[in-house]
XYZ file of N, CA, C and O in Angstrom:
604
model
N -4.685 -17.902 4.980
C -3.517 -17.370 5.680
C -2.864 -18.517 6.443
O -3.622 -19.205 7.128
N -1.475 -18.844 6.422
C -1.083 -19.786 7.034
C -0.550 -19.524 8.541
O 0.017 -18.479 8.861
N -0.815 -20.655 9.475
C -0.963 -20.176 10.971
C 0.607 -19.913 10.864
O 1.344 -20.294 9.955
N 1.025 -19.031 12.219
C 2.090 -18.471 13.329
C 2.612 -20.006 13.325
O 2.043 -21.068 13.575
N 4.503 -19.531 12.766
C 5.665 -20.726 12.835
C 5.397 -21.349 11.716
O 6.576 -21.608 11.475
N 4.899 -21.755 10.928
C 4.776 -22.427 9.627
C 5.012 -21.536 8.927
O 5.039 -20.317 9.102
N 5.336 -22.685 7.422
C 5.741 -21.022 5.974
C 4.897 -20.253 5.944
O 3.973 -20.393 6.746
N 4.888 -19.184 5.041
C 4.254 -17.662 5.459
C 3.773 -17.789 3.804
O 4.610 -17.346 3.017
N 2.772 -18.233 3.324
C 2.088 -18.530 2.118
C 1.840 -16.708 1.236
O 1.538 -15.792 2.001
N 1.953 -16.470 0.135
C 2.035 -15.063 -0.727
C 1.156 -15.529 -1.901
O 1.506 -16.012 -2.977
N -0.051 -15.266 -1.432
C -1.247 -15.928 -2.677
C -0.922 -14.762 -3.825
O -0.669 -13.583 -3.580
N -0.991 -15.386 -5.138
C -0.987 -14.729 -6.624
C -1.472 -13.805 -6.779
O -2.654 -13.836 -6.435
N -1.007 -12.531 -7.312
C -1.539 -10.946 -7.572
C -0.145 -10.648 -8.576
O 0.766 -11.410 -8.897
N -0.403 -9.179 -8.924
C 0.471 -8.533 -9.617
C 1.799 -8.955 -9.050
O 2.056 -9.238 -7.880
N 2.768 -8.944 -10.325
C 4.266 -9.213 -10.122
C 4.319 -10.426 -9.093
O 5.377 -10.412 -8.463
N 3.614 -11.291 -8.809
C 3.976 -12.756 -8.016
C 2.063 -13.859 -8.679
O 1.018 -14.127 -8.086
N 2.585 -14.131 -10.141
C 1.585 -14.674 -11.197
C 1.080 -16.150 -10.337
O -0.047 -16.645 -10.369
N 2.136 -16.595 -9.673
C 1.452 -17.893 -9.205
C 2.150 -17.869 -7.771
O 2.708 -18.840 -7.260
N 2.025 -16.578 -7.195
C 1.875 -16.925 -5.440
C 3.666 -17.367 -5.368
O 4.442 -17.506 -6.314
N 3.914 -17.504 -3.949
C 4.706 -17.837 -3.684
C 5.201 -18.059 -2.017
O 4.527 -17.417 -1.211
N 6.131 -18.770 -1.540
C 5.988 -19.246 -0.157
C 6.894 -19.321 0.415
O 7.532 -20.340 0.153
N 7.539 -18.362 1.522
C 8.125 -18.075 2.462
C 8.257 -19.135 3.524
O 7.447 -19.525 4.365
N 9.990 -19.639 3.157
C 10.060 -20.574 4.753
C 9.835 -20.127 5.776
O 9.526 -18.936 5.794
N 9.892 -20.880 7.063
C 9.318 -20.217 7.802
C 11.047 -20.046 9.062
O 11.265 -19.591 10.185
N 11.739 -20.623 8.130
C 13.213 -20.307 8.624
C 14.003 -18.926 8.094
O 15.162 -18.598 8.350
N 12.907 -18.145 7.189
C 13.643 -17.010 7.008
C 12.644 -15.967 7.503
O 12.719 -14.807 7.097
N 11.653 -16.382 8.425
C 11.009 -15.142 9.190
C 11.486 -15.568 11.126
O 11.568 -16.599 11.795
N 11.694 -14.032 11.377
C 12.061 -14.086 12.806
C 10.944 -13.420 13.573
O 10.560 -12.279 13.314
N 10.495 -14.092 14.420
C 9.428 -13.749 15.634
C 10.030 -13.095 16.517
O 11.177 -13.537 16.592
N 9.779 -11.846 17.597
C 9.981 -11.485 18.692
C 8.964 -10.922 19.533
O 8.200 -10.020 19.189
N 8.984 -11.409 20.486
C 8.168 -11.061 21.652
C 8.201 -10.027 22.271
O 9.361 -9.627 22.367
N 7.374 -9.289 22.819
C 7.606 -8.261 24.095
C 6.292 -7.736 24.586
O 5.240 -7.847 23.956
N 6.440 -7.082 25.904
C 4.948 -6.530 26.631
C 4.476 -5.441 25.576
O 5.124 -4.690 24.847
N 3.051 -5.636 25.768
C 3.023 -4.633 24.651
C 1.922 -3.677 25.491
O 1.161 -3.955 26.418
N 2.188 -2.353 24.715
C 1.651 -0.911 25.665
C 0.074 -1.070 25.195
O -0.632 -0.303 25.850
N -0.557 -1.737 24.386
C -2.135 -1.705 24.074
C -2.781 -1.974 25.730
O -2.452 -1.672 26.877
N -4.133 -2.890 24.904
C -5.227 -2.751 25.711
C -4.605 -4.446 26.354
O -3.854 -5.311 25.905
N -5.351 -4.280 27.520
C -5.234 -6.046 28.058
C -5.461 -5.957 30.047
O -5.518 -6.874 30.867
N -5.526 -4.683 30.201
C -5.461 -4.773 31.657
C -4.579 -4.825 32.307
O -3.680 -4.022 32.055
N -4.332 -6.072 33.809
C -3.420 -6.238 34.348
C -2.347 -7.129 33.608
O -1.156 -7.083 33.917
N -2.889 -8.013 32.521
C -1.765 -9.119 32.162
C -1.399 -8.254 30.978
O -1.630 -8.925 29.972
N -0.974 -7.175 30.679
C -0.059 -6.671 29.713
C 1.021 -6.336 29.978
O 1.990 -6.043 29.277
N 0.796 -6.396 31.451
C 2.039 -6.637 32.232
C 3.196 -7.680 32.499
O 4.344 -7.464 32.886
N 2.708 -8.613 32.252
C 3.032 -10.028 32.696
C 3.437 -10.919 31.221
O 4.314 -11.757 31.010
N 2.468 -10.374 30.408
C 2.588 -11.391 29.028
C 3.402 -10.716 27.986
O 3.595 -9.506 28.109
N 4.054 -11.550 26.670
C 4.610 -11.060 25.787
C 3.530 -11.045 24.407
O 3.537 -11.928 23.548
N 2.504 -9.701 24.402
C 1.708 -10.267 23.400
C 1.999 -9.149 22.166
O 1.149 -9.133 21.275
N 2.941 -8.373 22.065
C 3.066 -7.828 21.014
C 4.390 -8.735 20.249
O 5.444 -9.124 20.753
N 3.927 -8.868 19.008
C 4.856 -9.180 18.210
C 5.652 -8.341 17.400
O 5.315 -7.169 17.236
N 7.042 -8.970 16.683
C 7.573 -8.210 15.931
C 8.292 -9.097 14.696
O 9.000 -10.025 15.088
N 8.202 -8.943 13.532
C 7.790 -10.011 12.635
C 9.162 -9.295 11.379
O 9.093 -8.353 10.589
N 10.229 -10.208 11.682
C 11.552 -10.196 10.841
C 11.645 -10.654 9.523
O 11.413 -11.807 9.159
N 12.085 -9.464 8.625
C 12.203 -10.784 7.248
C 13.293 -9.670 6.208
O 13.163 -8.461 6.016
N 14.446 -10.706 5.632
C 15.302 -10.042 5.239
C 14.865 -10.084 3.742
O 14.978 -11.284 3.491
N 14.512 -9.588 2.811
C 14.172 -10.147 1.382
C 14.859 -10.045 0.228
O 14.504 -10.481 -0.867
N 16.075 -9.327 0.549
C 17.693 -9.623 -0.160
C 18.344 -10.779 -0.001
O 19.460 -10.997 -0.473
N 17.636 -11.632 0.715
C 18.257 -13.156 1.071
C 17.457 -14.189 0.941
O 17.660 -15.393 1.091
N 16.301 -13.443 0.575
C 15.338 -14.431 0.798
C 15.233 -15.436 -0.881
O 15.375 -14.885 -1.972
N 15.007 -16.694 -0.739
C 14.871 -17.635 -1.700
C 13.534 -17.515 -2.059
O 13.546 -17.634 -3.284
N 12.564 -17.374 -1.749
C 11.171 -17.311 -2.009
C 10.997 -16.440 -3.397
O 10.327 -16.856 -4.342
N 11.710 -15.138 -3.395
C 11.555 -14.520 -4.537
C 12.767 -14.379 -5.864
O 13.938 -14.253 -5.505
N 12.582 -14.395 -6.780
C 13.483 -13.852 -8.055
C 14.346 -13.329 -7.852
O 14.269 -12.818 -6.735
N 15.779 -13.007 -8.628
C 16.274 -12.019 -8.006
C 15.957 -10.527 -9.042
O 16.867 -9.698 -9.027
N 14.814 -10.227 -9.836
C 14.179 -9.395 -10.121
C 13.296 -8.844 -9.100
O 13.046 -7.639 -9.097
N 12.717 -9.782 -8.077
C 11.702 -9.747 -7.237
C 12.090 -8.931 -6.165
O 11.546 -8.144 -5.391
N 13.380 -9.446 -6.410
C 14.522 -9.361 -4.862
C 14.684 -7.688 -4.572
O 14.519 -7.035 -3.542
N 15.180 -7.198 -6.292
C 15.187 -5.570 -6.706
C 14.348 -5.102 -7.095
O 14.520 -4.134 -7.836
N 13.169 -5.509 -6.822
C 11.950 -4.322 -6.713
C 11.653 -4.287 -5.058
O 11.670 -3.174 -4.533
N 11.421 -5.295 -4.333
C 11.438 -5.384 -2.920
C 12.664 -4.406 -2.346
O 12.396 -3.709 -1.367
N 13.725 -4.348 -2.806
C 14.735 -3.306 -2.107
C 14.687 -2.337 -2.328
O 15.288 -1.549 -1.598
N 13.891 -1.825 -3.539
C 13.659 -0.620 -3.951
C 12.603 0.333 -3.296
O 12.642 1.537 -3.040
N 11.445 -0.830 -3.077
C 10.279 -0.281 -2.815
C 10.111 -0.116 -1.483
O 9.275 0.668 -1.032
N 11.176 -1.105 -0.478
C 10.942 -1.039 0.697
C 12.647 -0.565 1.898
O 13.153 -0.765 3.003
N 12.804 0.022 0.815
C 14.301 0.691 1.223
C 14.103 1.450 2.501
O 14.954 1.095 3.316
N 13.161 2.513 3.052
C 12.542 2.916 3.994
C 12.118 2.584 4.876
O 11.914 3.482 5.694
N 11.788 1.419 5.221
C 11.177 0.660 5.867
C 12.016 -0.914 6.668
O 11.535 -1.668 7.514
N 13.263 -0.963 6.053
C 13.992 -1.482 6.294
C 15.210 -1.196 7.017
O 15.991 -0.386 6.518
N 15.576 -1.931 8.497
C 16.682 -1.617 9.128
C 17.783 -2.544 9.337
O 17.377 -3.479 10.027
N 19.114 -2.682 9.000
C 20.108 -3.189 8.401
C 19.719 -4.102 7.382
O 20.581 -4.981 7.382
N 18.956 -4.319 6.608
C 18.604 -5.162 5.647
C 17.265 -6.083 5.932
O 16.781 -7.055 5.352
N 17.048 -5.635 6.616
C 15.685 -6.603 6.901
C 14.236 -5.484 7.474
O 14.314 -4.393 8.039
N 13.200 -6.138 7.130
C 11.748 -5.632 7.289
C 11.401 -5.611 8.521
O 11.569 -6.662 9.138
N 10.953 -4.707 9.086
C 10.112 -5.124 10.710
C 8.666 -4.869 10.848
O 8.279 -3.704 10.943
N 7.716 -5.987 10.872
C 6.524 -5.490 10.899
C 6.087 -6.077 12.462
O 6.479 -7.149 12.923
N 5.001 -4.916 13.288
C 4.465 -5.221 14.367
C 3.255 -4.942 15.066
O 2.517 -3.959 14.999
N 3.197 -5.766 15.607
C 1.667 -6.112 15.729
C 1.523 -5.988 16.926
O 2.327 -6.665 17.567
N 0.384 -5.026 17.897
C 0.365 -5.342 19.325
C -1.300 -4.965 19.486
O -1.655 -4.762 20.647
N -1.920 -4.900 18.859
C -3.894 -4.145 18.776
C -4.421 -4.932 19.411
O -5.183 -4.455 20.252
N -4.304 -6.660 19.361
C -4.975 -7.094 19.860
C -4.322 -7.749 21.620
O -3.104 -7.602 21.725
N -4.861 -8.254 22.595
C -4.793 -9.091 24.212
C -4.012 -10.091 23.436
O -2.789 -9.968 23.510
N -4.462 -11.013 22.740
C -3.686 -12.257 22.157
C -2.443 -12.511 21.436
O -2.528 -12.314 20.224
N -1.029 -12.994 21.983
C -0.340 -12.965 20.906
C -0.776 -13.666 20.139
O -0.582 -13.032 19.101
N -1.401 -14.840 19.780
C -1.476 -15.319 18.537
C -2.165 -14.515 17.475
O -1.726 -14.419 16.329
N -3.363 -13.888 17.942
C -4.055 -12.852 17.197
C -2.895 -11.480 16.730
O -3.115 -10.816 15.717
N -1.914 -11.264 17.461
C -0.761 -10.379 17.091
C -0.199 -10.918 16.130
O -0.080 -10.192 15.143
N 0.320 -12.257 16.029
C 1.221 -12.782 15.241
C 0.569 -13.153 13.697
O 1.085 -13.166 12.580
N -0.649 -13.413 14.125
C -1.737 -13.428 12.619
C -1.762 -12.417 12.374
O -1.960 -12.435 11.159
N -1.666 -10.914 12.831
C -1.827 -9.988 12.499
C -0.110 -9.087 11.212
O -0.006 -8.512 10.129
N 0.753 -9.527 12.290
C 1.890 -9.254 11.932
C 2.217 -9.972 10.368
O 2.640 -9.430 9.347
N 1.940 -11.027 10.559
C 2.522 -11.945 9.520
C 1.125 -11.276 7.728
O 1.474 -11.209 6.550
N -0.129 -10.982 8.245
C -1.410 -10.515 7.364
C -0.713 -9.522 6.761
O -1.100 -9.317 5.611
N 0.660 -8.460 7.326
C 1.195 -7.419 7.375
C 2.004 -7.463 6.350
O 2.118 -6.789 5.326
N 2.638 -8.519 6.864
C 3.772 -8.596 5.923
C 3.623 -9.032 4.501
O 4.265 -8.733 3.493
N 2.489 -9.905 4.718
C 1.887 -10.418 3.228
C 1.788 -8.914 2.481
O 2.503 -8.695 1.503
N 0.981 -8.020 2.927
C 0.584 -7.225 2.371
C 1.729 -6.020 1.775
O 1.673 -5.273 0.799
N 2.511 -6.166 2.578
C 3.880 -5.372 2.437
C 4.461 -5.868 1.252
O 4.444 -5.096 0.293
N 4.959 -6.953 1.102
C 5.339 -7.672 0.366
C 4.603 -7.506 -1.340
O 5.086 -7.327 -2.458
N 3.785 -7.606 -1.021
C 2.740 -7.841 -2.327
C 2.637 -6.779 -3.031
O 2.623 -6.869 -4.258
N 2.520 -5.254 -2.230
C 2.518 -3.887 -2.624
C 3.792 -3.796 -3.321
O 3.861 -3.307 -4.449
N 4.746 -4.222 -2.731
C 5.856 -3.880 -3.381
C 6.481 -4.291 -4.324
O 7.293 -3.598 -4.938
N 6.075 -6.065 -4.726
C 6.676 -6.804 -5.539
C 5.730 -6.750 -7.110
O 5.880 -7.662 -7.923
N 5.029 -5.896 -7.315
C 3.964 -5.103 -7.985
C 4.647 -4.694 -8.775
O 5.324 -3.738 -8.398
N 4.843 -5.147 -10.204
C 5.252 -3.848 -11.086
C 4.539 -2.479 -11.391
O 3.316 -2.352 -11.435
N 5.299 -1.637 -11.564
C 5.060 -0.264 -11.845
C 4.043 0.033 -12.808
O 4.322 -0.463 -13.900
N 3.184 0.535 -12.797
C 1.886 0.913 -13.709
C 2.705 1.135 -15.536
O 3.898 1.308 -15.786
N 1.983 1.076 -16.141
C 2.468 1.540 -17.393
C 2.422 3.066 -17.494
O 1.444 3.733 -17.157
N 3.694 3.619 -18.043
C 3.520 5.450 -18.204
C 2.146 5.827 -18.892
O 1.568 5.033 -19.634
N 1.765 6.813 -18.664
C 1.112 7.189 -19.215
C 1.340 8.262 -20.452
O 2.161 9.172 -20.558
N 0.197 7.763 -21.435
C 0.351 8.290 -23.147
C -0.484 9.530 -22.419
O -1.420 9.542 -21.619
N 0.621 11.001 -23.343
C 0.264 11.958 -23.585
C -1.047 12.312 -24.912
O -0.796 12.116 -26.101
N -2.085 12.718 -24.542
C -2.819 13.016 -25.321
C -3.646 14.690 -25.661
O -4.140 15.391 -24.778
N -3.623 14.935 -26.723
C -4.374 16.047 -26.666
C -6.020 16.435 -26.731
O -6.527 15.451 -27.269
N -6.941 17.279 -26.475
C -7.827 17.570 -26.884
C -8.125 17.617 -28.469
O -7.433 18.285 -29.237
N -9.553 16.608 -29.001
C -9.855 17.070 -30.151
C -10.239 18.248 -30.695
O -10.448 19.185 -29.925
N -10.396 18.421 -32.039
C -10.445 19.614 -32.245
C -12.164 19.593 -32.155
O -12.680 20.692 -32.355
N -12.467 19.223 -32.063
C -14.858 19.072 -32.085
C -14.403 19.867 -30.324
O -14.620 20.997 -29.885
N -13.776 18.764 -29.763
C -14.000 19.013 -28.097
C -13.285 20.717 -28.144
O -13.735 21.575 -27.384
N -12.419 20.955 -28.891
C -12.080 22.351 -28.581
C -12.631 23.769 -28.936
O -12.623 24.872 -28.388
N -13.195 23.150 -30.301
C -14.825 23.900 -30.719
C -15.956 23.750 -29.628
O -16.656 24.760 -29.556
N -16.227 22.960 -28.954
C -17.222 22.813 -28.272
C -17.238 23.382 -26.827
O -18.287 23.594 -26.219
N -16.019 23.611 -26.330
C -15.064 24.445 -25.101
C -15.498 25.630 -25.195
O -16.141 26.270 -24.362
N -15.017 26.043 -26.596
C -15.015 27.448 -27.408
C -16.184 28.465 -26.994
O -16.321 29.519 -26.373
N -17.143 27.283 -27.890
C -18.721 27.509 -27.836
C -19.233 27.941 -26.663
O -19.836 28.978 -26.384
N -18.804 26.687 -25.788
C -19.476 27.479 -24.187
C -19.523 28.512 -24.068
O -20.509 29.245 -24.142
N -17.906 28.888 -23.753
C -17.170 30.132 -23.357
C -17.926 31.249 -23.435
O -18.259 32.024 -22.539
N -18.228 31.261 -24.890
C -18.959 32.427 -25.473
C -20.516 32.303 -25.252
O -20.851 33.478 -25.107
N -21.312 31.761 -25.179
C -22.330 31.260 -25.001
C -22.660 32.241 -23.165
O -23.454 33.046 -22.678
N -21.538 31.514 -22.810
C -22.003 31.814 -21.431
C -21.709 33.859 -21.711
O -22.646 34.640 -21.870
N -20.534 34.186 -21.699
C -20.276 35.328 -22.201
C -21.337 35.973 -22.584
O -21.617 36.988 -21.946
N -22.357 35.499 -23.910
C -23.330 36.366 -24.311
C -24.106 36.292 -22.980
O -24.312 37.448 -22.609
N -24.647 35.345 -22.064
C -25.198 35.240 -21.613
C -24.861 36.326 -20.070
O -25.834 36.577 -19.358
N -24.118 36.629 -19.857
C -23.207 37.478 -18.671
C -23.734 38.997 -19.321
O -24.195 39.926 -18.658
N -23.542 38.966 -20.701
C -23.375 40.639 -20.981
C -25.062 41.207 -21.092
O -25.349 42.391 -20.914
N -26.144 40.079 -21.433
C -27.229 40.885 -21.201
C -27.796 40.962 -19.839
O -29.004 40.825 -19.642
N -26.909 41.187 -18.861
C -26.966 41.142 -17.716
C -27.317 42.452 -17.471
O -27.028 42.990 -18.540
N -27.801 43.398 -16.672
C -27.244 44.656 -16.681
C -27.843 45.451 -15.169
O -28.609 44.925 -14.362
N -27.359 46.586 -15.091
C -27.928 47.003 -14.463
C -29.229 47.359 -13.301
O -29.667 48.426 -13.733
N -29.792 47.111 -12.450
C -31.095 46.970 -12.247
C -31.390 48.893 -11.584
O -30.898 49.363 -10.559
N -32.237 49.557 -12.494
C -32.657 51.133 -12.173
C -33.399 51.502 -11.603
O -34.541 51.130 -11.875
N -33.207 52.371 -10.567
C -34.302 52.553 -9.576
C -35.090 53.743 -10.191
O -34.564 54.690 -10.776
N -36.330 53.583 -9.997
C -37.057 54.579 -10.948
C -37.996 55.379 -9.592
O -38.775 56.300 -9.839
């Protein structure tokens, strides 16, 4: 994982075959107090992060890459850009490793091509004889069931 302020590294998986790497001039950092755990200095410090990235502009990806990312993350996006944020941990830096782990992951989910459809298939005909069979099997087995007579 590459540290907070440096490029933002996208190791190789589905739909990104050999990785790929985010300047670190097209992600925006923001600071603020954050409502977690920390005591008295959560008061005082800016340790929640908030981790900017527009990916309709971004050079890092294809512009195939570009329209699956807008597609997939259309929801999640406000005026054109991603917001991921991080505040769990006392540390901003541990926030900002966190935020940025986020975005990798965001990213990666989305730039994923779509599974292959799936082939319609039917039952064989052995497997539908053999269904059959139960059925009845159990059936005989239900009907010598009977009554219990009090004598």
């Amino acid at each position: 994982m590459s540290e907070p302020g440096q490029d933002l590294v996208v190791p190789p998986g589905p739909g990104l075959p050999s990785g790929t790497t985010i300047p670190a001039g097209e992600l925006v950092e923001r600071f603020s107090r954050s409502p977690g755990p920390g005591g008295q200095s959560v008061n005082t410090s800016d340790t929640r992060v908030e981790l900017l990235f527009a990916p309709a502009t971004s050079t890092a990806f294809t512009e195939e890459q570009r329209a699956r990312l807008a597609r997939h993350l259309v929801d999640a996006m406000t005026q054109g850009r991603l917001s991921v944020v991080a505040s769990e941990h006392r540390s901003q830096l541990r926030n900002r490793i966190a935020a940025r782990e986020r975005l990798v992951a965001l990213l990666r989910e989305a730039v994923a091509p779509p599974p292959p459809p799936r082939r319609k298939t039917k039952p064989s005909r052995a497997s539908q004889r053999r269904r059959v069979e139960s059925k009845k099997q159990l059936g005989r087995t239900k009907a010598l069931r009977g009554r219990v007579r009090d004598e």
